[in-house]
Coordinates of C-alpha atoms (C1' of nucleotides) in Angstrom, one line a residue:
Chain A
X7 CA -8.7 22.0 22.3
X8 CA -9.1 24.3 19.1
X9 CA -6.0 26.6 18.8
X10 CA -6.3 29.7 19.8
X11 CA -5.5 31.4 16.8
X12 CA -7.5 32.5 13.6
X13 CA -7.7 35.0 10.8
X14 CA -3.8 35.2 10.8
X15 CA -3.2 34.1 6.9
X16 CA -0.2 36.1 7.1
X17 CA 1.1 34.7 10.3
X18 CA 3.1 36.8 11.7
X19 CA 6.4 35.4 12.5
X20 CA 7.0 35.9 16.0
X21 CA 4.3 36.1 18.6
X22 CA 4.0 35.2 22.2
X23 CA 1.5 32.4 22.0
X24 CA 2.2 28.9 22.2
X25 CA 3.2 27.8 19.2
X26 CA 6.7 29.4 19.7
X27 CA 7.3 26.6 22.0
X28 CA 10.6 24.7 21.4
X29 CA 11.6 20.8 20.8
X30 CA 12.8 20.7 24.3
X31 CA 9.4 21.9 26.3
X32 CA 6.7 20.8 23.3
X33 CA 4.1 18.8 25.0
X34 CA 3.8 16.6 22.1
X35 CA 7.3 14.9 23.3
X36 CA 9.1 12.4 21.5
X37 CA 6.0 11.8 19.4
X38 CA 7.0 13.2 16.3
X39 CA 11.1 12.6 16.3
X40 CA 11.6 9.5 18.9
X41 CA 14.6 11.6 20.1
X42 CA 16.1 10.3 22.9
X43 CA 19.0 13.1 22.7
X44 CA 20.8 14.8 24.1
X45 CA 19.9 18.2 25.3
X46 CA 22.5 19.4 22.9
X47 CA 21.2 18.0 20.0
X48 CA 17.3 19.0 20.8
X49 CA 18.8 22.3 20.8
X50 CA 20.1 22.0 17.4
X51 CA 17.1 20.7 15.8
X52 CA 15.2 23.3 17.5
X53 CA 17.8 26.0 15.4
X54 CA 16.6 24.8 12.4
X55 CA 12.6 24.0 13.0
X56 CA 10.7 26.7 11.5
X57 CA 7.6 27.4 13.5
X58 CA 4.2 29.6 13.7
X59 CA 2.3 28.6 10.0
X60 CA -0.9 28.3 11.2
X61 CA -3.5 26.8 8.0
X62 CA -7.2 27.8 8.0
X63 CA -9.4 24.6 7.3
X64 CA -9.3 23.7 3.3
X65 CA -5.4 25.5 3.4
X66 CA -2.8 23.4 1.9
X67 CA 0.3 22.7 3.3
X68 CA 1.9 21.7 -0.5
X69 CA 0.4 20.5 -3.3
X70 CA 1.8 17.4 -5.3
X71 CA 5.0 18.4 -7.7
X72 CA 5.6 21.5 -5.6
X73 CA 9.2 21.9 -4.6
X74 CA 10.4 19.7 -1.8
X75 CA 12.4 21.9 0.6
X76 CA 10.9 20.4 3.7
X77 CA 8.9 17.8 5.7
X78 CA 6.7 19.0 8.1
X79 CA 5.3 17.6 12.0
X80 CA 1.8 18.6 12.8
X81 CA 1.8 20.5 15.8
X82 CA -1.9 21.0 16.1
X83 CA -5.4 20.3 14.2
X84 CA -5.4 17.4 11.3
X85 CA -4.2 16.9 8.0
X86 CA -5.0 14.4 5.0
X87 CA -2.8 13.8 2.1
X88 CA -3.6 12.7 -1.2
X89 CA -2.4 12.2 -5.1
X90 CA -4.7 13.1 -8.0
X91 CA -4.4 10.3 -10.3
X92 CA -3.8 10.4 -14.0
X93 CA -7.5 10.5 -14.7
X94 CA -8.0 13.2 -12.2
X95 CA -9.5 11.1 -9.6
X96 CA -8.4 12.0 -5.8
X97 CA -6.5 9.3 -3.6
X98 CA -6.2 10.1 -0.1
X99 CA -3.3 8.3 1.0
X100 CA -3.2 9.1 4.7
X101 CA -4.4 11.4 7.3
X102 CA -2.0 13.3 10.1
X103 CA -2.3 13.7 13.3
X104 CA -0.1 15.9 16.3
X105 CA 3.3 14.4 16.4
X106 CA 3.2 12.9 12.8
X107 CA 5.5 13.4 10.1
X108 CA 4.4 14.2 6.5
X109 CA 6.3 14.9 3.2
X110 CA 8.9 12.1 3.2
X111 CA 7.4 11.3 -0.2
X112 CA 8.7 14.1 -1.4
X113 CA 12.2 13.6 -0.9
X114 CA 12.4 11.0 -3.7
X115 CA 11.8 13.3 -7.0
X116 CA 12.8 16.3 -5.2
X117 CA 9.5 17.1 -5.5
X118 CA 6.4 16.1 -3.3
X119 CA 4.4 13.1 -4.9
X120 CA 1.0 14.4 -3.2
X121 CA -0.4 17.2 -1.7
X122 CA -1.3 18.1 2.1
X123 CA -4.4 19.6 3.4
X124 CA -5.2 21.0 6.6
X125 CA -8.8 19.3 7.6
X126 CA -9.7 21.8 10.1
X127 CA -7.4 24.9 11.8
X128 CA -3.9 23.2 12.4
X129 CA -0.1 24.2 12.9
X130 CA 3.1 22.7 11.8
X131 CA 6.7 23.0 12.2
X132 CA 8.5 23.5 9.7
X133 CA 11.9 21.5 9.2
X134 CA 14.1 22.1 6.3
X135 CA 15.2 19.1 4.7
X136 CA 18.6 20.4 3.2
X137 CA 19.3 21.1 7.1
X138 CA 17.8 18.2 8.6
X139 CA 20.4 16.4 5.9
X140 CA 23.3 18.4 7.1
X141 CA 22.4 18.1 10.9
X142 CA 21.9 14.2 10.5
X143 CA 25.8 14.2 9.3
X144 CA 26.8 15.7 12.2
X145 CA 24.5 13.7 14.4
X146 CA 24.4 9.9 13.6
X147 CA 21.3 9.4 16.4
X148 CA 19.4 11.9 14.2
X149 CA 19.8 10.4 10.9
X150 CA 19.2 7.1 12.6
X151 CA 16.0 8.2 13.7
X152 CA 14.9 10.1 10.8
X153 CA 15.8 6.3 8.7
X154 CA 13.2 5.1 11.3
X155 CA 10.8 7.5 10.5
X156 CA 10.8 6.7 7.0
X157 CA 10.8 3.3 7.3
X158 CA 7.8 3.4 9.7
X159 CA 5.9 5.2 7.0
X160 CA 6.7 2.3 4.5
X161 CA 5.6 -0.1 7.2
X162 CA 2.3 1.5 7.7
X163 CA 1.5 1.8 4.4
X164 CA 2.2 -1.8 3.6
X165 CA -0.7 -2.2 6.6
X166 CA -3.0 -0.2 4.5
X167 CA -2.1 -2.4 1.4
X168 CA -3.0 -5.5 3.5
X169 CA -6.3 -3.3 4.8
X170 CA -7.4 -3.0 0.8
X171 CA -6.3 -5.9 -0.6
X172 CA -7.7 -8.3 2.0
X173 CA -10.6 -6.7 4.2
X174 CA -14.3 -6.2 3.8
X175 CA -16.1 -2.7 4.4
X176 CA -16.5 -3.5 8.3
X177 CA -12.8 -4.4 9.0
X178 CA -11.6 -1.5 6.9
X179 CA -13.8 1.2 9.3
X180 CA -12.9 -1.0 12.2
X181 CA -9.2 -0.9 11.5
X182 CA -9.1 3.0 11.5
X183 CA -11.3 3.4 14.3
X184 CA -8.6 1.6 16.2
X185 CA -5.9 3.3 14.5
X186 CA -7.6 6.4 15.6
X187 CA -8.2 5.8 18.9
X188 CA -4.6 4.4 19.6
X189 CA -2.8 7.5 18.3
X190 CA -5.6 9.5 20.4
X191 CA -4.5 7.4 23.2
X192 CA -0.5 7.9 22.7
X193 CA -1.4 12.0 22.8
X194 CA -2.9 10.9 26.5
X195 CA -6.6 12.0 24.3
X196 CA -9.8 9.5 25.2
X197 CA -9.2 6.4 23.2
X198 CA -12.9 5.9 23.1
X199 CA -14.2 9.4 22.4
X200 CA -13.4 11.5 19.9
X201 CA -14.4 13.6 16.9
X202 CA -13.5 12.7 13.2
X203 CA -11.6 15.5 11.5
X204 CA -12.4 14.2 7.8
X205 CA -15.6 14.0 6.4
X206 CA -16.8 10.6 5.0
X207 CA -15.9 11.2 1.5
X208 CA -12.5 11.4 2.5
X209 CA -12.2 8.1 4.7
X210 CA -14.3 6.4 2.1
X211 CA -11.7 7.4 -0.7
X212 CA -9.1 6.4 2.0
X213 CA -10.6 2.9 2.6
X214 CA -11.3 2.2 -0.8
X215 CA -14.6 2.6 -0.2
X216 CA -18.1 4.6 -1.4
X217 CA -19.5 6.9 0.9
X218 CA -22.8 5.3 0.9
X219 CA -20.9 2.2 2.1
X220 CA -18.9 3.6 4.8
X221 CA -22.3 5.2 5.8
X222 CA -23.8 1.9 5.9
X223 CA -21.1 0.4 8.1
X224 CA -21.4 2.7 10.6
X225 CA -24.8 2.4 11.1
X226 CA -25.0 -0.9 11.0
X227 CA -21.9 -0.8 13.9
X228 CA -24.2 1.3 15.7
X229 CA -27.0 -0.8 15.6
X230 CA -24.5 -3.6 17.0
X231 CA -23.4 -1.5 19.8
X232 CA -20.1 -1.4 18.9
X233 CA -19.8 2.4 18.0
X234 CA -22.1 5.4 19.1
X235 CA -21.7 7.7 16.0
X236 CA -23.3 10.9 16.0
X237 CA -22.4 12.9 12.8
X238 CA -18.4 13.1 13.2
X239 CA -18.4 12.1 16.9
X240 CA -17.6 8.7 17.8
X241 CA -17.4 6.7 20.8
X242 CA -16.1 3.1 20.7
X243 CA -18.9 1.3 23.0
X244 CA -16.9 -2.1 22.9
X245 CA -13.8 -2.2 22.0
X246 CA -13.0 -6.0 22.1
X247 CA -15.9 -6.0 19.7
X248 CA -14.2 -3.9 17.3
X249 CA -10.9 -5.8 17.6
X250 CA -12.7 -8.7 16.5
X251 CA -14.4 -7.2 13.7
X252 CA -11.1 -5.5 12.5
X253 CA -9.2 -8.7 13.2
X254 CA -11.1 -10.5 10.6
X255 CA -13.0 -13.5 12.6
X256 CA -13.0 -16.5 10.3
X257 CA -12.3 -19.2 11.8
X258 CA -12.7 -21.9 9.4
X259 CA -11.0 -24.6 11.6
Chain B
X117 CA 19.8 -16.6 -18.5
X118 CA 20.0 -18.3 -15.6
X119 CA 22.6 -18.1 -12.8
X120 CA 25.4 -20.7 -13.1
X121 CA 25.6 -21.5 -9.5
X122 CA 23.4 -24.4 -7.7
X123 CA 23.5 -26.5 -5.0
X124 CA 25.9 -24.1 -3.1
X125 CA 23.3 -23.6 0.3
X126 CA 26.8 -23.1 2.1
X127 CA 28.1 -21.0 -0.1
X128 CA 31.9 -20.4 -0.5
X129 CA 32.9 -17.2 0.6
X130 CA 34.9 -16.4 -2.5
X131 CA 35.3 -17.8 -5.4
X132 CA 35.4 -17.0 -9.0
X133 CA 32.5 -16.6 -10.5
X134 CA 30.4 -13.3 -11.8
X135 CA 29.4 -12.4 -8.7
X136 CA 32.4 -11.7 -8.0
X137 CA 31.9 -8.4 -9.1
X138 CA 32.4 -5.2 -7.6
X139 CA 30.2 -1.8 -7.5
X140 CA 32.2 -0.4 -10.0
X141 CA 32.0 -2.7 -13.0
X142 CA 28.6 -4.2 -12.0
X143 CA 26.4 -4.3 -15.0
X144 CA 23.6 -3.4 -13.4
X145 CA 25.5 -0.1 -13.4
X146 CA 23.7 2.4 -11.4
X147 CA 20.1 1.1 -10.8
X148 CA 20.2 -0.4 -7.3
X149 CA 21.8 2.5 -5.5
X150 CA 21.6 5.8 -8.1
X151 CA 24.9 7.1 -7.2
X152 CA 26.2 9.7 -9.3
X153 CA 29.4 9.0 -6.7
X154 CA 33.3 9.3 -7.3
X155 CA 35.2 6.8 -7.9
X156 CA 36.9 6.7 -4.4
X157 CA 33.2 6.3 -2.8
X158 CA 31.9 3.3 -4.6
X159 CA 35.5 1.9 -3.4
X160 CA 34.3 2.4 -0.1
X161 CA 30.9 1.6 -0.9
X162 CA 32.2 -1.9 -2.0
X163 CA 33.7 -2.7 1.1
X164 CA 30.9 -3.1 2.8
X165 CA 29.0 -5.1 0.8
X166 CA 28.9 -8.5 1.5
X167 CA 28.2 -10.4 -1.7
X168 CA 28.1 -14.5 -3.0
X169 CA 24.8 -15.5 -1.8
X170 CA 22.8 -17.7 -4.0
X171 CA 19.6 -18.5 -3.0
X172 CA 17.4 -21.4 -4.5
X173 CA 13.5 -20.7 -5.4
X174 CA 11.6 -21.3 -2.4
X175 CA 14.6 -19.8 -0.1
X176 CA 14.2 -17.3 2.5
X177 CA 16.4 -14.2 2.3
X178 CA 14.8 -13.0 5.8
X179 CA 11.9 -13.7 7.5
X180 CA 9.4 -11.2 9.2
X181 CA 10.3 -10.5 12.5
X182 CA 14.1 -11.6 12.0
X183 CA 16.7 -8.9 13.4
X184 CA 17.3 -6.3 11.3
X185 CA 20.4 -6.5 9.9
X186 CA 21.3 -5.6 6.5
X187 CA 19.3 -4.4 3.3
X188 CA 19.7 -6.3 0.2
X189 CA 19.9 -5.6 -3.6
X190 CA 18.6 -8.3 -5.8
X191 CA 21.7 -9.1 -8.3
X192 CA 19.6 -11.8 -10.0
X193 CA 17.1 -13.4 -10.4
X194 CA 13.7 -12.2 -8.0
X195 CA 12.0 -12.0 -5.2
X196 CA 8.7 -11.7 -3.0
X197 CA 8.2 -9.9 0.1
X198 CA 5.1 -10.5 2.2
X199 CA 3.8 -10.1 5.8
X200 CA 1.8 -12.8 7.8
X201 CA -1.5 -10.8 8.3
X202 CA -3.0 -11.3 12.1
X203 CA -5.1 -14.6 10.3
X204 CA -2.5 -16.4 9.8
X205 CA -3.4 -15.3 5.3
X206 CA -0.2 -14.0 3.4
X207 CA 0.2 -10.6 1.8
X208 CA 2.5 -9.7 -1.1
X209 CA 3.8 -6.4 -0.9
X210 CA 6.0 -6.5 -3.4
X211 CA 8.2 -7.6 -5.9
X212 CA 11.9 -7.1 -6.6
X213 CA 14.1 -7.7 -9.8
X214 CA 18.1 -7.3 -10.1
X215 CA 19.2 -3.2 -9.1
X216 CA 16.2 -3.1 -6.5
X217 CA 16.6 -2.6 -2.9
X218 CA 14.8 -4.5 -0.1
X219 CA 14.2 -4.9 3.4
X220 CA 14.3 -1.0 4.6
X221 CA 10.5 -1.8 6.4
X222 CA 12.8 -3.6 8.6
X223 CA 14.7 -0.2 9.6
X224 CA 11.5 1.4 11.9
X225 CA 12.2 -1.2 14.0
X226 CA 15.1 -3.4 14.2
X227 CA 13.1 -6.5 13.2
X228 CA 11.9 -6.9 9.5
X229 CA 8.2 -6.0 8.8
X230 CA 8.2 -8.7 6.1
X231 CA 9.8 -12.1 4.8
X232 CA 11.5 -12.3 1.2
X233 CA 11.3 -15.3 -0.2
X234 CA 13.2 -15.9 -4.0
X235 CA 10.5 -16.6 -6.8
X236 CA 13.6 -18.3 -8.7
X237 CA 17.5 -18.9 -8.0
X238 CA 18.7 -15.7 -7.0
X239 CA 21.5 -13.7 -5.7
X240 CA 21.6 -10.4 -3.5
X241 CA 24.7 -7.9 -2.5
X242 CA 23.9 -7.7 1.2
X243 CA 24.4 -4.0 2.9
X244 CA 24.9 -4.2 6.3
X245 CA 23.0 -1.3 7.9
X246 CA 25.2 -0.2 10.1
X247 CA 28.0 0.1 7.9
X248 CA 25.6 2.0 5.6
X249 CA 24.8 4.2 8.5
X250 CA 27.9 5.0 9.2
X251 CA 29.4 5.2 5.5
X252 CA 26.1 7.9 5.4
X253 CA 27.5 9.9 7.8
X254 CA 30.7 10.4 5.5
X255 CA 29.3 10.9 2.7
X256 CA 26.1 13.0 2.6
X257 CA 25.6 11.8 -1.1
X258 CA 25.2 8.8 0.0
X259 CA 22.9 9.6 2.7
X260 CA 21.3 11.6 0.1
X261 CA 20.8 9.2 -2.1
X262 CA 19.2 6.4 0.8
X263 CA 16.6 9.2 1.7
X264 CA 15.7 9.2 -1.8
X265 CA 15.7 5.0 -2.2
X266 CA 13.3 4.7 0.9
X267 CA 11.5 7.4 -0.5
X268 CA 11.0 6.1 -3.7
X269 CA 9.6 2.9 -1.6
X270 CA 7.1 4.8 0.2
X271 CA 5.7 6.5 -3.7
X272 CA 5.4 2.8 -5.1
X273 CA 3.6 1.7 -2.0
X274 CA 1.3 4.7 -2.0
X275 CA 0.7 4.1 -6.0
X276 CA 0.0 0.6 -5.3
X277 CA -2.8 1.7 -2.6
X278 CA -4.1 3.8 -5.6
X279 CA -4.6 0.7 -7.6
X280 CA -5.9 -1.2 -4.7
X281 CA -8.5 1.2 -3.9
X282 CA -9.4 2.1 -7.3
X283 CA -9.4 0.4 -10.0
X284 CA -10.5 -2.5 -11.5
X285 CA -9.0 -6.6 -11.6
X286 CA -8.3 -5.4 -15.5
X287 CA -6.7 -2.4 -14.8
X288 CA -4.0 -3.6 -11.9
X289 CA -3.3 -6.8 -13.9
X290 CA -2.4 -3.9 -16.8
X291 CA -0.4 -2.0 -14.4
X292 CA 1.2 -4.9 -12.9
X293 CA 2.5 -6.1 -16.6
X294 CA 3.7 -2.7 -17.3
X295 CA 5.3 -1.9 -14.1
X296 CA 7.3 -5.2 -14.9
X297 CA 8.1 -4.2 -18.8
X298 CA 9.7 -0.9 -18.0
X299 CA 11.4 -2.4 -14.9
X300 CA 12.8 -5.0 -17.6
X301 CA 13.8 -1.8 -20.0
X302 CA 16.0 -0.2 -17.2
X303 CA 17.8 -3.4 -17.4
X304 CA 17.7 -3.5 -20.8
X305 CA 15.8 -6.6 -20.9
X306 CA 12.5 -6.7 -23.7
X307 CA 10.1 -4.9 -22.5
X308 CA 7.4 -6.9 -24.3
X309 CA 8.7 -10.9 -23.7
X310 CA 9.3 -11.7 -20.6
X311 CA 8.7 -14.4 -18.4
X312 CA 6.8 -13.7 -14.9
X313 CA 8.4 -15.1 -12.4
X314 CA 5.8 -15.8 -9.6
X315 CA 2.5 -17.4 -9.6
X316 CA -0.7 -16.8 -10.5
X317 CA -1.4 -16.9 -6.5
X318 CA 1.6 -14.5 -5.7
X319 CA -0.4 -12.0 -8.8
X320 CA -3.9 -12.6 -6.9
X321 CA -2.7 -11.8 -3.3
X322 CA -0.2 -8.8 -4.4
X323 CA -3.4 -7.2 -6.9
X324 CA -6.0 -8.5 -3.9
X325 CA -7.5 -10.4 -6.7
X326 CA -8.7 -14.3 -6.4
X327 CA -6.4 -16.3 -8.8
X328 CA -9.4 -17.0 -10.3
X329 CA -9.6 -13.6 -11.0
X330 CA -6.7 -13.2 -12.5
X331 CA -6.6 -16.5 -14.8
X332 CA -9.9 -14.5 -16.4
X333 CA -8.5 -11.2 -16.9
X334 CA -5.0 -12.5 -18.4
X335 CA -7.6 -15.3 -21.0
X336 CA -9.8 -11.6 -21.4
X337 CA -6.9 -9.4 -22.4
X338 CA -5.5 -12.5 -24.4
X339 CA -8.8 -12.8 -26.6
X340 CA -8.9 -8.6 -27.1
X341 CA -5.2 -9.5 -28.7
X342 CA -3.7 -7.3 -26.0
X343 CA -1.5 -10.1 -24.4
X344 CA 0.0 -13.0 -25.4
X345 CA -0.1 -15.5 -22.4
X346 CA 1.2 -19.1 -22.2
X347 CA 1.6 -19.6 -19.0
X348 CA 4.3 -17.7 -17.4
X349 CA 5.4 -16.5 -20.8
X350 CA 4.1 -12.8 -21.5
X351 CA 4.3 -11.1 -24.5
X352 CA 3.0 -7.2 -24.5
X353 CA 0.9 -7.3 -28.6
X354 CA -0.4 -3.6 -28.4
X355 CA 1.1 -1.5 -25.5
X356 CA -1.0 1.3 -26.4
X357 CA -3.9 -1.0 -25.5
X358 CA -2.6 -2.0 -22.7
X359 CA -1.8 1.1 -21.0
X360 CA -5.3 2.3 -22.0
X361 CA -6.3 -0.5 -20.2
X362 CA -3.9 0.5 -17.3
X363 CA -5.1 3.8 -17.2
X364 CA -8.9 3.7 -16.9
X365 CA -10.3 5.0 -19.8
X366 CA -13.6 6.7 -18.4
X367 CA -14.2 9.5 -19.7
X368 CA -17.3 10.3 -18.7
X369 CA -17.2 14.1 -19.9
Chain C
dC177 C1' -34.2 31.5 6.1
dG178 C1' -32.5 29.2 2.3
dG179 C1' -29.0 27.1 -0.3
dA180 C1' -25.1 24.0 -0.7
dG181 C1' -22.7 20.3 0.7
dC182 C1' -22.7 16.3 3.6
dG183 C1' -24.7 12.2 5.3
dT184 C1' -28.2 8.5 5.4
dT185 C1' -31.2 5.2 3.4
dG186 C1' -33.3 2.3 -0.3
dA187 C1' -33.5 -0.4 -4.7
dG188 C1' -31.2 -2.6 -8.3
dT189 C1' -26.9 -3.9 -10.6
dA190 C1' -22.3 -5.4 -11.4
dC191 C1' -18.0 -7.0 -10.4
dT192 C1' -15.4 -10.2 -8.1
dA193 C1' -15.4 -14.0 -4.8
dT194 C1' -16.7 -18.6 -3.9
dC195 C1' -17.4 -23.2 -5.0
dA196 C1' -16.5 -26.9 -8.0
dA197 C1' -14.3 -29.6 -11.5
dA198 C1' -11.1 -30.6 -14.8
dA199 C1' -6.8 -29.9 -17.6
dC200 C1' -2.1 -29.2 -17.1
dA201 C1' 2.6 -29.0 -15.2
dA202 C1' 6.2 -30.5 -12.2
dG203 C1' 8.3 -33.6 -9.3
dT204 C1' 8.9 -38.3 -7.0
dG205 C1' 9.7 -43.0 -6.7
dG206 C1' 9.2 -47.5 -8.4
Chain D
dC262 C1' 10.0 -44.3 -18.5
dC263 C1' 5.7 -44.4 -16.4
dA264 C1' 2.3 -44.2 -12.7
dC265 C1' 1.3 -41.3 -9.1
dT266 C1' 1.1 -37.2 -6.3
dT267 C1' 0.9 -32.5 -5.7
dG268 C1' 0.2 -27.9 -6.9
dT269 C1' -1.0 -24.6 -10.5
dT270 C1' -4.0 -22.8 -14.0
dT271 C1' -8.1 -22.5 -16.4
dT272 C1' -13.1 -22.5 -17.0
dG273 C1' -17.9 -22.7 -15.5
dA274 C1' -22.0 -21.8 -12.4
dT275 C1' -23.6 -19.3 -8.5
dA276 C1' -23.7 -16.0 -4.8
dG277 C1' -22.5 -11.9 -2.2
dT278 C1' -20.5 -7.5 -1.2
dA279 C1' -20.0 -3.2 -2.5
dC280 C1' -21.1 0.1 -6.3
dT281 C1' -24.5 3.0 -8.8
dC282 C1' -28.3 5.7 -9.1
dA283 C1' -31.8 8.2 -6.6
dA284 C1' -34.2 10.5 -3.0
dC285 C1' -34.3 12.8 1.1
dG286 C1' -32.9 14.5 5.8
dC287 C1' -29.4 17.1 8.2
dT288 C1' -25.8 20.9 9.1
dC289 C1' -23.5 24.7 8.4
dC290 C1' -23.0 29.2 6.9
dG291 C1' -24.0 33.2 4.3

DNA sequence: CGGAGCGTTGAGTACTATCAAAACAAGTGG
DNA sequence: CCACTTGTTTTGATAGTACTCAACGCTCCG
């Protein structure tokens, strides 16, 4: 499960383990560009794609107002992103999973509007964004998919909008339980098992909540059966239960 | 102030009023698409767009779910998209004033994400997304430069989930007012009179306050001479105040 | 083993929501 | 033009959820 790689800080660039792997054999699929291309094409992308940048836990990726040159799919391990605010304040603003896309805020300013963290040992590729622009003119599918990609992105953060704007404590943990679990389930992982990469401050900050809040909520899940949580190991005990707590239940009439 | 067209729901394809106007000598000059473009492109740029649709207050540009067609620059007046949460409640996720681009959560996939609805008659240049697409392919600038418009979306939405998760009802209300005074300056409207253009409500749900809520905070900032409010009508007394307000003065150290 | 950071739990508080009522504005039809 | 309806906005009283402050148990790692 964990990578098989450590102590490399300066990775060296060509190896024979398996992160040289290429678009066309990773095992992570269409996840992180929905290509339904051509062999061709994959091969192109793959040209461009720089691999092998393993991160240590606590490494970052970029930090907010660095250059943007590139965007970046996680290829192993976790990642949250977050802005510092003007009063110094962190806001994580999303956390990254294998097959996930991050940067695309960057591309806006030219320079990225928040910075990237790795949560525990993780790998990336790496995919230049002056090339991914170039390759997208020659290959309408790609930029068509890379629109959708962005768009998506926009979509789901409009969901987290509704999440903060609308929900109590309870639906807010429920809702990313479920998010979890369903992008655990599209990497064929347990959708009911599984181990939280971020610590509580961090999904507390995420959810708009204290940490002595989403503490709270979790125990008292517990204590309703819903979730078995043992420090950051959770297992969804009913999931129709935690639909319905996410859903938000009221019904007035 | 107001457009001089009403009544028109079938509206004539051509005729000879302002918005007529092409890309090239529309006033708001280069706010809704940032091209820095030659001549020759906004020529082509103006062929695709499809433009003379007046909408009354209350209308529906496109509702969630509808195909995905086109995107659509506000040319006056404004608008308010929302989605439907799971409930059956509303969610405003945002608001758009003349030069601003809308409807690219409907991109991801081929179906809007959200409805826009206009807060006041309104009129929109319609950009069918295929054409776009293709025009893209052309031109890289202009592919260029719709990377950087649906980035730009994806930094206002992730600021906005900073303001949810953070801050105070007096602080986004502060935000809110000053996010719509420089939005007026670009279009070199007064960026201390202006009048809003939604509701109290659309304020609430967008800010995830109660009206209630709101109606206090605006009579709060009115009493600390910070605001003039009477009713819709806004006048900005002491931006300095106000962006203090904005920009949470704790200052704990 | 001990410290540092993380996580849990408790008590009290505060901000905002909820409920309720009334003033006000806008639109309709007689 | 006015009575009437409907929806918006404001203001007040009360309640509840989540925050703050505080203490302590747990983990991880040097």
């Amino acid at each position: 499960m964990t990578i098989p790689l450590r102590d490399t800080t300066t990775a060296p660039r060509r190896c024979t383990h398996d992160y040289q792997v290429s678009c066309s054999n990773c095992r992570l699929g269409t996840i992180c560009l929905p290509l339904a291309l051509e062999a061709d094409a994959i091969d192109q992308l793959d040209e461009i794609i720089q691999r092998g940048r393993p991160l240590q836990k606590g490494d970052h990726l970029y930090r907010e107002s660095d250059d943007f040159k590139s965007v970046f799919a996680v290829r192993s391990g976790s990642f949250k992103a977050y802005r510092t605010t003007d009063d110094g304040r962190e806001q994580v603003t999303g956390f990254y999973f294998p097959g996930e896309v991050m940067g695309m805020d960057g591309i806006a300013k030219n320079s990225h509007a928040c910075s990237a963290k790795a949560l525990e040992t993780a790998a990336v590729c790496e995919i230049p964004f002056n090339s991914l622009s170039d390759l997208s003119v020659k290959m309408p599918t790609l930029q068509r998919h890379f629109f959708q990609l962005m768009s998506r992105e926009i979509t789901e953060d409009q969901q987290l909008i509704t999440l903060l704007s609308k929900n109590t404590a309870e639906e807010r943990i429920a809702a990313l339980m479920l998010s979890i679990s369903s992008r655990n389930a599209r990497r064929k992982l347990s959708a009911t098992n599984f181990r939280l990469p971020m610590s509580r401050i961090d999904i507390g900050n995420y959810l708009g909540l204290t940490v002595e809040t989403v503490s709270r909520v979790f125990s008292r899940l517990q204590k309703l059966e819903v979730l078995q949580v043992s420090n950051k190991e959770i297992e969804i005990l009913d999931l129709k239960a935690l639909q319905d707590v996410a859903n938000v239940i009221i019904e007035t009439e």
